[in-house]
Amino acid sequence: MTAHLPGSRIRPTPAPLLNPGETVVLFDGVCKLCNGWARFLIRHDNKQRVRLAAVQSPEGQALLAWADLPVDQFDTMAVIRDQHYWVRSDAFFEVIAQLPARWSPVRLLRVFPRALRDWAYDRVALNRYRIFGKYDTCLLPDPDHERRFLKSPM
């Protein structure tokens, strides 16, 4: 039996493609805001505690299916580790918890009730293409960042 982590949902089996304890952030690979978030994580996650996968990638699709989340219409970021996954504002706070201590004041926003946090998160997520724009295709990672992206074994 696995311990429940705050805000997480639990699946009966560990996530595929991940090593034990490894954390992956699923993001919309055509969303300009989401790609900016991925670049932010690469820049500020000095200890390389999180890996990334676009929801449109084969790896992202496999992880969405494992979490029983929609594979064709995705309006939230998801964070996956072992048998746990987080979505919406809980996913955001789980990622912030993986970053260096200088980012911990952001976690104070968790004092707001989840319903309010998720409402605010959804307003941005549902309007992200209109506000920030959209790429025609998923951007490929820079060669020096490629190791930060989850790749399934061939």
Coordinates of N, CA and C in Angstrom, one line a residue:
M1 N 0.9 -1.2 0.0 CA 0.0 0.0 0.0 C 0.9 1.2 0.0
T2 N 0.6 2.2 -0.9 CA 1.4 3.4 -1.0 C 0.7 4.5 -0.2
A3 N 1.5 5.4 0.4 CA 1.1 6.5 1.2 C 0.4 7.5 0.3
H4 N -0.6 8.2 0.8 CA -1.3 9.2 0.0 C -0.5 10.5 0.2
L5 N -0.2 11.2 -0.9 CA 0.5 12.5 -0.9 C -0.5 13.6 -1.1
P6 N -0.4 14.7 -0.5 CA -1.4 15.8 -0.6 C -1.7 16.1 -2.0
G7 N -3.1 16.1 -2.3 CA -3.6 16.5 -3.6 C -3.4 15.4 -4.7
S8 N -2.8 14.3 -4.4 CA -2.5 13.3 -5.4 C -3.7 12.4 -5.6
R9 N -3.8 11.8 -6.8 CA -4.7 10.7 -7.0 C -3.8 9.5 -7.2
I10 N -4.3 8.3 -6.9 CA -3.5 7.1 -6.9 C -4.1 6.1 -7.9
R11 N -3.1 5.5 -8.6 CA -3.5 4.4 -9.5 C -3.0 3.1 -8.9
P12 N -3.5 1.9 -9.3 CA -3.2 0.7 -8.7 C -1.7 0.2 -9.1
T13 N -1.2 0.7 -10.2 CA 0.2 0.3 -10.6 C 1.0 1.5 -10.8
P14 N 2.4 1.3 -10.7 CA 3.2 2.5 -10.9 C 3.1 2.9 -12.4
A15 N 3.4 4.1 -12.6 CA 3.4 4.7 -14.0 C 4.4 4.0 -14.9
P16 N 4.0 3.7 -16.1 CA 5.0 3.1 -17.1 C 6.0 4.2 -17.5
L17 N 7.2 3.7 -18.0 CA 8.2 4.5 -18.5 C 9.1 5.3 -17.5
L18 N 8.6 5.3 -16.2 CA 9.4 6.0 -15.2 C 10.1 5.1 -14.3
N19 N 11.3 5.6 -13.8 CA 12.0 4.9 -12.8 C 11.4 5.2 -11.5
P20 N 11.5 4.3 -10.5 CA 10.9 4.6 -9.2 C 11.4 5.9 -8.6
G21 N 10.5 6.7 -8.1 CA 10.8 8.0 -7.6 C 10.9 9.2 -8.6
E22 N 10.9 8.8 -9.9 CA 11.1 9.8 -10.9 C 9.8 10.6 -11.1
T23 N 9.9 11.9 -11.3 CA 8.8 12.8 -11.5 C 8.8 13.3 -13.0
V24 N 7.6 13.2 -13.6 CA 7.5 13.7 -15.0 C 6.3 14.8 -15.0
V25 N 6.5 15.8 -15.8 CA 5.5 16.9 -16.0 C 5.0 16.7 -17.4
L26 N 3.7 16.5 -17.5 CA 3.1 16.4 -18.8 C 2.5 17.8 -19.1
F27 N 2.8 18.3 -20.3 CA 2.4 19.6 -20.7 C 1.9 19.6 -22.2
D28 N 1.2 20.6 -22.6 CA 0.7 20.7 -23.9 C 1.8 21.2 -24.8
G29 N 2.3 20.4 -25.7 CA 3.4 20.7 -26.5 C 3.2 21.8 -27.6
V30 N 2.0 22.1 -27.9 CA 1.7 23.2 -28.9 C 1.4 24.5 -28.2
C31 N 1.2 24.5 -26.9 CA 0.8 25.8 -26.2 C 2.1 26.6 -25.9
K32 N 2.0 27.8 -26.3 CA 3.2 28.7 -26.0 C 3.4 28.9 -24.6
L33 N 2.4 29.1 -23.8 CA 2.5 29.3 -22.3 C 3.1 28.0 -21.7
C34 N 2.6 26.8 -22.1 CA 3.1 25.5 -21.6 C 4.6 25.3 -21.9
N35 N 5.0 25.7 -23.2 CA 6.4 25.5 -23.6 C 7.3 26.5 -22.8
G36 N 6.7 27.7 -22.5 CA 7.5 28.6 -21.6 C 7.7 28.0 -20.2
W37 N 6.6 27.3 -19.7 CA 6.7 26.7 -18.4 C 7.8 25.6 -18.4
A38 N 7.8 24.8 -19.5 CA 8.8 23.7 -19.6 C 10.2 24.3 -19.7
R39 N 10.4 25.4 -20.4 CA 11.7 26.1 -20.4 C 12.1 26.6 -19.0
F40 N 11.1 27.2 -18.3 CA 11.3 27.7 -17.0 C 11.8 26.5 -16.1
L41 N 11.1 25.4 -16.2 CA 11.6 24.2 -15.3 C 13.0 23.8 -15.7
I42 N 13.3 23.7 -16.9 CA 14.7 23.3 -17.3 C 15.7 24.3 -16.8
R43 N 15.4 25.6 -16.8 CA 16.3 26.6 -16.3 C 16.4 26.6 -14.8
H44 N 15.3 26.4 -14.1 CA 15.3 26.5 -12.6 C 15.4 25.2 -11.8
D45 N 15.2 24.1 -12.4 CA 15.3 22.8 -11.8 C 16.8 22.3 -11.8
N46 N 17.6 23.0 -11.0 CA 19.1 22.8 -11.1 C 19.4 21.3 -10.8
K47 N 18.7 20.7 -9.9 CA 19.0 19.3 -9.5 C 18.3 18.3 -10.5
Q48 N 17.7 18.8 -11.5 CA 17.1 17.9 -12.5 C 16.1 16.9 -11.9
R49 N 15.3 17.4 -11.0 CA 14.3 16.5 -10.3 C 13.1 16.1 -11.1
V50 N 12.8 16.9 -12.1 CA 11.6 16.6 -13.0 C 12.1 16.4 -14.4
R51 N 11.3 15.5 -15.1 CA 11.5 15.3 -16.5 C 10.2 15.8 -17.2
L52 N 10.2 16.0 -18.4 CA 9.1 16.6 -19.2 C 8.7 15.6 -20.3
A53 N 7.4 15.7 -20.6 CA 6.8 15.0 -21.8 C 5.6 15.8 -22.3
A54 N 5.6 16.0 -23.6 CA 4.4 16.7 -24.2 C 3.3 15.7 -24.2
V55 N 2.1 16.1 -24.0 CA 0.9 15.2 -24.0 C 0.7 14.6 -25.4
Q56 N 1.2 15.3 -26.4 CA 1.1 14.8 -27.8 C 2.1 13.7 -28.1
S57 N 3.1 13.5 -27.3 CA 4.2 12.6 -27.6 C 3.7 11.1 -27.2
P58 N 4.3 10.1 -27.8 CA 3.9 8.7 -27.4 C 4.1 8.5 -25.9
E59 N 5.1 9.1 -25.3 CA 5.3 8.9 -23.9 C 4.2 9.6 -23.1
G60 N 3.8 10.8 -23.5 CA 2.7 11.6 -22.9 C 1.4 10.8 -23.0
Q61 N 1.2 10.3 -24.2 CA -0.1 9.6 -24.5 C -0.1 8.3 -23.6
A62 N 1.0 7.6 -23.4 CA 1.0 6.4 -22.6 C 0.7 6.8 -21.1
L63 N 1.3 7.9 -20.7 CA 1.1 8.3 -19.3 C -0.3 8.8 -19.0
L64 N -0.9 9.5 -20.0 CA -2.3 10.0 -19.9 C -3.2 8.8 -19.8
A65 N -3.0 7.8 -20.6 CA -3.8 6.5 -20.6 C -3.7 5.8 -19.3
W66 N -2.5 5.8 -18.7 CA -2.2 5.1 -17.4 C -3.1 5.9 -16.3
A67 N -3.1 7.2 -16.4 CA -3.8 8.0 -15.4 C -5.3 8.1 -15.6
D68 N -5.7 7.5 -16.7 CA -7.1 7.5 -17.1 C -7.6 8.9 -17.4
L69 N -6.7 9.7 -18.0 CA -7.0 11.1 -18.4 C -7.2 11.1 -19.9
P70 N -8.0 12.1 -20.4 CA -8.2 12.2 -21.8 C -6.9 12.3 -22.6
V71 N -6.9 11.5 -23.7 CA -5.7 11.6 -24.5 C -5.8 12.5 -25.7
D72 N -7.0 13.0 -26.0 CA -7.2 13.8 -27.2 C -7.5 15.3 -26.9
Q73 N -8.0 15.6 -25.7 CA -8.4 16.9 -25.3 C -7.8 17.1 -23.9
F74 N -6.7 17.9 -23.8 CA -6.1 18.0 -22.5 C -6.0 19.5 -22.1
D75 N -6.6 19.9 -21.0 CA -6.7 21.3 -20.6 C -6.0 21.5 -19.2
T76 N -5.1 20.6 -18.9 CA -4.4 20.8 -17.6 C -3.0 20.2 -17.7
M77 N -2.1 20.7 -16.9 CA -0.8 20.0 -16.7 C -1.0 18.9 -15.8
A78 N -0.2 17.8 -15.9 CA -0.3 16.7 -15.0 C 1.1 16.4 -14.5
V79 N 1.3 16.0 -13.3 CA 2.6 15.6 -12.7 C 2.4 14.1 -12.3
I80 N 3.3 13.3 -12.6 CA 3.2 11.9 -12.3 C 4.5 11.4 -11.6
R81 N 4.3 10.6 -10.6 CA 5.4 10.0 -9.9 C 4.9 8.7 -9.3
D82 N 5.6 7.6 -9.6 CA 5.2 6.3 -9.0 C 3.8 6.0 -9.3
Q83 N 3.0 5.7 -8.3 CA 1.5 5.5 -8.5 C 0.7 6.7 -8.3
H84 N 1.3 7.9 -8.2 CA 0.6 9.1 -7.9 C 0.6 10.0 -9.1
Y85 N -0.5 10.8 -9.2 CA -0.5 11.8 -10.2 C -1.4 13.0 -9.7
W86 N -1.0 14.2 -10.1 CA -1.6 15.5 -9.7 C -2.1 16.2 -11.0
V87 N -3.2 16.9 -10.9 CA -3.6 17.8 -12.0 C -4.0 19.1 -11.5
R88 N -4.1 20.1 -12.4 CA -4.5 21.4 -12.2 C -3.6 22.1 -11.2
S89 N -4.2 22.8 -10.2 CA -3.4 23.6 -9.3 C -2.5 22.7 -8.4
D90 N -3.0 21.5 -8.1 CA -2.2 20.6 -7.3 C -0.9 20.2 -8.0
A91 N -1.0 20.0 -9.4 CA 0.1 19.7 -10.2 C 1.1 20.8 -10.1
F92 N 0.6 22.1 -10.2 CA 1.5 23.2 -10.2 C 2.3 23.2 -8.9
F93 N 1.6 23.0 -7.7 CA 2.3 23.1 -6.4 C 3.2 21.9 -6.3
E94 N 2.9 20.8 -6.8 CA 3.8 19.6 -6.8 C 5.1 19.9 -7.5
V95 N 5.0 20.6 -8.6 CA 6.2 21.0 -9.4 C 7.0 22.0 -8.6
I96 N 6.4 23.0 -8.1 CA 7.1 24.1 -7.3 C 7.8 23.4 -6.1
A97 N 7.2 22.4 -5.5 CA 7.9 21.7 -4.4 C 9.2 21.0 -4.8
Q98 N 9.4 20.8 -6.1 CA 10.6 20.1 -6.6 C 11.7 21.1 -6.9
L99 N 11.4 22.4 -6.9 CA 12.3 23.4 -7.3 C 13.1 23.9 -6.1
P100 N 14.2 24.6 -6.3 CA 15.1 25.1 -5.2 C 14.2 25.9 -4.2
A101 N 14.8 26.1 -3.0 CA 14.1 26.7 -1.9 C 13.6 28.1 -2.2
R102 N 14.3 28.9 -3.1 CA 13.9 30.2 -3.4 C 12.5 30.3 -4.0
W103 N 12.0 29.2 -4.5 CA 10.6 29.2 -5.0 C 9.6 28.8 -4.0
S104 N 10.0 28.4 -2.8 CA 9.0 27.9 -1.8 C 8.0 29.0 -1.4
P105 N 8.3 30.3 -1.4 CA 7.2 31.3 -1.1 C 6.0 31.1 -2.0
V106 N 6.2 30.7 -3.2 CA 5.0 30.5 -4.1 C 4.0 29.5 -3.5
R107 N 4.6 28.5 -2.8 CA 3.7 27.5 -2.2 C 2.7 28.0 -1.2
L108 N 3.0 29.3 -0.7 CA 2.0 29.9 0.2 C 0.6 30.1 -0.4
L109 N 0.6 30.2 -1.7 CA -0.7 30.3 -2.4 C -1.6 29.1 -2.2
R110 N -1.0 28.0 -1.7 CA -1.8 26.8 -1.4 C -2.8 27.0 -0.3
V111 N -2.7 28.1 0.5 CA -3.6 28.4 1.5 C -5.0 28.6 1.0
F112 N -5.1 29.1 -0.3 CA -6.4 29.2 -0.9 C -7.1 27.9 -1.1
P113 N -8.4 27.8 -0.9 CA -9.1 26.5 -1.1 C -8.9 26.0 -2.6
R114 N -8.8 24.7 -2.7 CA -8.6 24.1 -4.0 C -9.6 24.5 -5.0
A115 N -10.8 24.6 -4.7 CA -11.9 25.1 -5.6 C -11.5 26.4 -6.2
L116 N -11.1 27.3 -5.4 CA -10.7 28.7 -5.9 C -9.4 28.6 -6.7
R117 N -8.4 27.8 -6.3 CA -7.2 27.7 -7.1 C -7.5 27.0 -8.4
D118 N -8.3 26.0 -8.4 CA -8.6 25.3 -9.7 C -9.4 26.2 -10.6
W119 N -10.3 27.0 -10.0 CA -11.1 27.9 -10.9 C -10.1 28.9 -11.6
A120 N -9.2 29.5 -10.8 CA -8.2 30.4 -11.4 C -7.4 29.7 -12.5
Y121 N -6.9 28.5 -12.1 CA -6.1 27.7 -13.0 C -6.9 27.4 -14.3
D122 N -8.1 27.0 -14.2 CA -8.9 26.7 -15.4 C -9.2 27.9 -16.3
R123 N -9.3 29.1 -15.7 CA -9.5 30.3 -16.5 C -8.3 30.5 -17.4
V124 N -7.1 30.3 -16.9 CA -5.9 30.4 -17.7 C -5.8 29.3 -18.7
A125 N -6.0 28.1 -18.2 CA -5.8 26.9 -19.1 C -6.8 26.9 -20.3
L126 N -8.0 27.3 -20.0 CA -9.1 27.3 -21.1 C -8.9 28.4 -22.1
N127 N -8.1 29.5 -21.7 CA -7.9 30.6 -22.6 C -6.5 30.7 -23.1
R128 N -5.6 29.7 -22.8 CA -4.2 29.8 -23.0 C -3.8 30.0 -24.5
Y129 N -4.5 29.4 -25.4 CA -4.2 29.6 -26.9 C -4.6 31.0 -27.3
R130 N -5.7 31.5 -26.8 CA -6.1 32.9 -27.2 C -5.2 33.9 -26.6
I131 N -4.8 33.8 -25.4 CA -4.0 34.8 -24.7 C -2.5 34.7 -25.1
F132 N -2.0 33.4 -25.1 CA -0.5 33.3 -25.3 C -0.1 32.8 -26.7
G133 N -1.1 32.2 -27.4 CA -0.8 31.7 -28.8 C -0.5 30.2 -28.8
K134 N -0.4 29.7 -30.0 CA -0.3 28.2 -30.2 C 0.7 28.0 -31.3
Y135 N 1.5 26.9 -31.2 CA 2.4 26.5 -32.3 C 1.6 25.5 -33.2
D136 N 2.0 25.5 -34.4 CA 1.4 24.5 -35.4 C 1.7 23.1 -35.0
T137 N 2.9 22.9 -34.5 CA 3.3 21.5 -34.1 C 4.1 21.6 -32.8
C138 N 4.3 20.4 -32.2 CA 5.1 20.4 -30.9 C 6.5 20.8 -31.2
L139 N 7.0 21.6 -30.4 CA 8.4 22.0 -30.5 C 9.3 20.9 -30.1
L140 N 10.4 20.7 -30.7 CA 11.4 19.6 -30.3 C 12.3 20.3 -29.3
P141 N 12.7 19.5 -28.3 CA 13.6 20.0 -27.3 C 15.0 20.4 -28.0
D142 N 15.6 21.4 -27.4 CA 17.0 21.7 -27.8 C 17.9 20.5 -27.5
P143 N 18.9 20.3 -28.3 CA 19.7 19.1 -28.1 C 20.3 19.0 -26.7
D144 N 20.7 20.2 -26.1 CA 21.2 20.2 -24.8 C 20.2 19.9 -23.7
H145 N 18.9 20.0 -24.0 CA 17.8 19.8 -23.1 C 17.2 18.4 -23.3
E146 N 17.6 17.7 -24.4 CA 16.9 16.5 -24.8 C 16.8 15.5 -23.6
R147 N 17.9 15.4 -22.8 CA 17.9 14.4 -21.7 C 16.8 14.7 -20.7
R148 N 16.3 15.9 -20.6 CA 15.3 16.3 -19.7 C 13.9 15.8 -20.1
F149 N 13.8 15.3 -21.3 CA 12.5 14.8 -21.8 C 12.4 13.3 -21.7
L150 N 11.3 12.8 -21.3 CA 11.1 11.4 -21.1 C 11.1 10.7 -22.5
K151 N 11.8 9.7 -22.7 CA 11.8 8.9 -23.9 C 11.6 7.5 -23.6
S152 N 10.7 6.8 -24.3 CA 10.5 5.4 -24.0 C 11.6 4.6 -24.7
P153 N 12.0 3.5 -24.1 CA 13.1 2.7 -24.6 C 12.6 2.1 -26.0
M154 N 13.5 2.1 -26.9 CA 13.2 1.6 -28.3 C 13.1 0.1 -28.3

